[in-house]
Coordinates of C-alpha atoms in Angstrom, one line a residue:
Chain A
X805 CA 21.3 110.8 66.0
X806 CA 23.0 111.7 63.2
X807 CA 26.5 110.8 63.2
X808 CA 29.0 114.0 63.3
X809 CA 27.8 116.9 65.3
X810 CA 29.1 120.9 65.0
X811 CA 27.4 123.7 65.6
X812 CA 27.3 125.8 62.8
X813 CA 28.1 129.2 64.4
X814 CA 28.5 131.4 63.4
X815 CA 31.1 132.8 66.3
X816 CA 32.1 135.7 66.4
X817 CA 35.1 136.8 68.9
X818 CA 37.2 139.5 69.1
X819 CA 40.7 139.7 68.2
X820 CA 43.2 138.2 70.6
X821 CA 40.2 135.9 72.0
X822 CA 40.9 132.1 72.7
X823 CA 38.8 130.3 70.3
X824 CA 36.6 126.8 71.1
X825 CA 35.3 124.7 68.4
X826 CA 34.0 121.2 69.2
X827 CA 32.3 118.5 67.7
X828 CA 31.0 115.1 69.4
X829 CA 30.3 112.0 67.4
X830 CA 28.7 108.4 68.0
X831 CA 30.7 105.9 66.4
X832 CA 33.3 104.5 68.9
X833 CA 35.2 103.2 65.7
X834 CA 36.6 106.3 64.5
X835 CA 40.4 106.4 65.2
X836 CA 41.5 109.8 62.9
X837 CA 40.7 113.1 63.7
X838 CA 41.4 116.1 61.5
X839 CA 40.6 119.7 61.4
X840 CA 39.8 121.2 57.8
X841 CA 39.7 125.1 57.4
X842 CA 37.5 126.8 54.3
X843 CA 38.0 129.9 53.3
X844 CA 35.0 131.6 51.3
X845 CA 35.1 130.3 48.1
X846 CA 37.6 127.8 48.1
X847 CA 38.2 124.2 48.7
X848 CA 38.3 123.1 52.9
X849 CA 42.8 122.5 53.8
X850 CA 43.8 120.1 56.2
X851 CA 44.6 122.2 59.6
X852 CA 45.5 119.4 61.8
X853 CA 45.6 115.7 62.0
X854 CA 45.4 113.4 65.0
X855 CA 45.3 109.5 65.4
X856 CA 43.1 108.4 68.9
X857 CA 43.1 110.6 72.0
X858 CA 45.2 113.3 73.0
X859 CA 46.2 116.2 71.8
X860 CA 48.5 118.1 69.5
X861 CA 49.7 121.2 69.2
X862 CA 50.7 123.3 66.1
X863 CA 51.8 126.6 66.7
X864 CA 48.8 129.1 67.7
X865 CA 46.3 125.7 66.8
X866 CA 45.5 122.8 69.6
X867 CA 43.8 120.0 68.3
X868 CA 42.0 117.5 72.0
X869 CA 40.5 114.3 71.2
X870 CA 38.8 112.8 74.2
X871 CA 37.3 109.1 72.6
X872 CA 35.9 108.2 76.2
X873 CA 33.3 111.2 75.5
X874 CA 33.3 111.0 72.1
X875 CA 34.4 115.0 71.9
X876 CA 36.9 117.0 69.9
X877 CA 38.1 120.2 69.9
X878 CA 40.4 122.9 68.4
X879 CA 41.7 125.7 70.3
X880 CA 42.8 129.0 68.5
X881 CA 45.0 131.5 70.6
X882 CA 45.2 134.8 69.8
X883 CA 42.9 134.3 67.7
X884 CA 43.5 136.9 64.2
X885 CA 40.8 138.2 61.5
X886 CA 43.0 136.1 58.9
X887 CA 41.6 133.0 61.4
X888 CA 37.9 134.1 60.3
X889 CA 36.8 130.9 58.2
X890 CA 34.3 128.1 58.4
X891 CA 35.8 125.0 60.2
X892 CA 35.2 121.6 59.5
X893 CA 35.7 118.6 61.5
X894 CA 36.3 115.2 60.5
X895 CA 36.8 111.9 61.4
X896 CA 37.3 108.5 59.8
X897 CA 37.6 104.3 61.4
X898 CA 40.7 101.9 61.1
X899 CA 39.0 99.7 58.8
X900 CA 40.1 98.8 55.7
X901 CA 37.8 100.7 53.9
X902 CA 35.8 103.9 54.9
X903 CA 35.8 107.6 53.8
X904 CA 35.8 110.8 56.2
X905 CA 32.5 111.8 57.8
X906 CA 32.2 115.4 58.4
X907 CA 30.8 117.7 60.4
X908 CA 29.2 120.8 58.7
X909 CA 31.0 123.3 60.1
X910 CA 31.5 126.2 62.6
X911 CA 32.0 129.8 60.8
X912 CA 34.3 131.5 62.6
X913 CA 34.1 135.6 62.7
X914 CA 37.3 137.2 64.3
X915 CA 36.5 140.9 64.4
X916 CA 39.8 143.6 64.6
Chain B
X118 CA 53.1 121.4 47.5
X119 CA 49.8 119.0 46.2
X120 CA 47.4 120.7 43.6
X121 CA 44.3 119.5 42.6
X122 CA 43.0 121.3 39.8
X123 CA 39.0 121.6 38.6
X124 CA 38.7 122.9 35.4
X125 CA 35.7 125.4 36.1
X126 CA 35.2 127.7 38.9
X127 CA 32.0 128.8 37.6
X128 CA 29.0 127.5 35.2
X129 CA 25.7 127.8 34.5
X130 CA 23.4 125.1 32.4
X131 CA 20.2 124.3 31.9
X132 CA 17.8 121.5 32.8
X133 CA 18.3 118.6 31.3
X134 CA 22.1 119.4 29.4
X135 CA 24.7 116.6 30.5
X136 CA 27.4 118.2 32.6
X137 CA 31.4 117.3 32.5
X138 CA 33.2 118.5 35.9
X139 CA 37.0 117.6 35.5
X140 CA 39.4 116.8 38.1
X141 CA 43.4 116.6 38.0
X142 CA 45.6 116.3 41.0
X143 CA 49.7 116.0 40.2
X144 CA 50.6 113.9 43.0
X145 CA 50.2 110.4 41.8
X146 CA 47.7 109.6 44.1
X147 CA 45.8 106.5 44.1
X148 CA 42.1 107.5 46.2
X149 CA 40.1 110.7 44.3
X150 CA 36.8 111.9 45.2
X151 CA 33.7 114.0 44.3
X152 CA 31.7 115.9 46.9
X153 CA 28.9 118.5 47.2
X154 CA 28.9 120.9 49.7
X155 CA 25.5 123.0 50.1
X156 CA 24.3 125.2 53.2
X157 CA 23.1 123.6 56.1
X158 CA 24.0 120.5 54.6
X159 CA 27.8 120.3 54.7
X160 CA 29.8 118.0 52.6
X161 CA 28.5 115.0 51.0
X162 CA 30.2 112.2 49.1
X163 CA 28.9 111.5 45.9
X164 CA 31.8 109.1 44.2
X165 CA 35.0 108.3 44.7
X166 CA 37.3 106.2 43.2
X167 CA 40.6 104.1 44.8
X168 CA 42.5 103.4 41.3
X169 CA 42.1 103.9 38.0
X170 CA 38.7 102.8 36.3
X171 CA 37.9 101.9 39.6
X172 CA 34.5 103.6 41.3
X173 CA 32.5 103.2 44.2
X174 CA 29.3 105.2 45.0
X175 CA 29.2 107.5 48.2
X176 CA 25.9 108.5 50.1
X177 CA 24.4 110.7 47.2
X178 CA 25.1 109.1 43.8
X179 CA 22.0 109.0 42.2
X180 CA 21.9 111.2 38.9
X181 CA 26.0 111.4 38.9
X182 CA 28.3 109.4 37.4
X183 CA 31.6 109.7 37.6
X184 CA 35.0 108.4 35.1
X185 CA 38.5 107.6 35.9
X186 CA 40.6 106.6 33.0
X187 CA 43.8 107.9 34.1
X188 CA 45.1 107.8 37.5
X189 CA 45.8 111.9 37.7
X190 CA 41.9 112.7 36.4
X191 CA 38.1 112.3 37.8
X192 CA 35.4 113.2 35.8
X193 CA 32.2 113.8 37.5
X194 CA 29.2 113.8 35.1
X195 CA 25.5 115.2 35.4
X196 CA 23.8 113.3 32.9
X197 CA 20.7 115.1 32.0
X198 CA 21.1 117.7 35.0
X199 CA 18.8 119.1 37.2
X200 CA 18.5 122.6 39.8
X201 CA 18.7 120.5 42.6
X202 CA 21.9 119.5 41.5
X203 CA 22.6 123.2 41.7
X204 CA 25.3 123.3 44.5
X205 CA 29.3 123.8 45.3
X206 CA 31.5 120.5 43.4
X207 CA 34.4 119.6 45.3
X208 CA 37.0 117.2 44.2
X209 CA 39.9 116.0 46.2
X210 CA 42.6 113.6 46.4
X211 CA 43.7 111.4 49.2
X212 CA 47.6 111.7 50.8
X213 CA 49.7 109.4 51.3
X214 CA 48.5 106.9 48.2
X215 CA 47.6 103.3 49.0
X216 CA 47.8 100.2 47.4
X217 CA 44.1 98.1 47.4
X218 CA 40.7 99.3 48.9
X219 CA 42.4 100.5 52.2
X220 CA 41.7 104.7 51.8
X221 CA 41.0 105.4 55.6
X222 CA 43.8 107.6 56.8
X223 CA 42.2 110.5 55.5
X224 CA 44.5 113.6 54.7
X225 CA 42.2 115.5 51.8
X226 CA 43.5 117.9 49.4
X227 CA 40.7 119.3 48.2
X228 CA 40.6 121.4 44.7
X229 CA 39.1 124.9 44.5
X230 CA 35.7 123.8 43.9
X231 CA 33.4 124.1 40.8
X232 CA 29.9 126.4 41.4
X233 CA 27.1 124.8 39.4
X234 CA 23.5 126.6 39.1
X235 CA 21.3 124.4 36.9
X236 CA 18.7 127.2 35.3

């Protein structure tokens, strides 16, 4: 089982749609969650950033963490062509050295 | 705002030519890394480095090497290169800098990215 899981997409919505990307994982360890966005051709930006379970909210962006089922998602609402982009989760433990692990992606298609 | 900065969006060598890909982020931070990124594959860590001359290998190191001489600049080098290192270089740097071998909070900034094809 390999230790990051996304489905690559791609998924394509309409604009305006609500928007649904997950990813489950299998280490129990990991504590931080983040959400990259990559445009074609250029380097993956940090969309949001959560520590444990829970969620956050960032404007039209919901980042859920749920550690019991080892499952995290983002939520887009109203969901714009500009959103169209390859998303990339990633995850990392509290100890005291490790790098991210990441998912490889969803590509996201919004449609006008 | 951060920048990282790779010095080449775009190259094309040959089998067997060493290849310099150059790194500089302007936010004094401590953790820099080097990854691939290929279809179907996603992002894999080849180096990265948590101060300066400092280096530890990631899950793909083998036939890259990698410099740090200054803190602000990460070389990645293909020493005698080879078209299955044909791929999408990412570097990035790590926010906020730590102290020591501790790197796991894990906010990225990630440079541009550098497009190899070895011919």
């Amino acid at each position: 089982q390999k230790e990051v899981e996304q489905d690559p997409g791609p998924l394509s919505v309409p604009e305006g749609a609500i928007v649904s990307l997950n990813c489950t994982y299998s280490n129990s360890a990991f504590q931080y969650f983040m959400w990259y966005r990559q445009y074609s051709r250029k380097g993956p930006e940090l969309l949001m950033y959560t520590y444990s379970s829970g969620n956050k909210e960032d404007g039209r962006f919901t980042a859920q963490v749920d550690k019991s089922s080892k499952y995290i998602s983002l939520f887009i609402r109203d969901s714009q062509p500009s959103d169209s982009a390859t998303y990339l989760c990633a995850m990392s433990t509290n100890s005291g050295y490790s790098t991210l692990t990441f998912g490889k992606g969803t590509m996201l298609l919004v449609s006008p | 705002d951060v920048k990282v900065t790779q010095s080449s969006r775009y190259l094309v060598k040959r089998t067997g030519e060493k290849v310099f890909l150059e790194c500089v982020q302007d936010m004094d931070h401590e953790n820099m890394f080097w990854y691939r990124q290929d279809p179907g594959l996603g992002l894999r860590l080849i180096y990265f480095s948590y101060d300066v001359k400092m280096k530890e290998k990631g899950d793909i190191p083998e036939g890259y090497s990698v410099s740090r001489e200054k803190k602000e600049r990460f070389s990645l080098i293909l020493e005698s290169a080879s078209t299955n290192q044909t791929s999408m270089y990412l570097c990035a740097s790590m926010f906020p800098g730590t102290s020591g071998r501790s790197i796991n909070t894990g906010e990225l900034f990630f440079g541009e990215g550098s497009r190899l094809t070895v011919l």
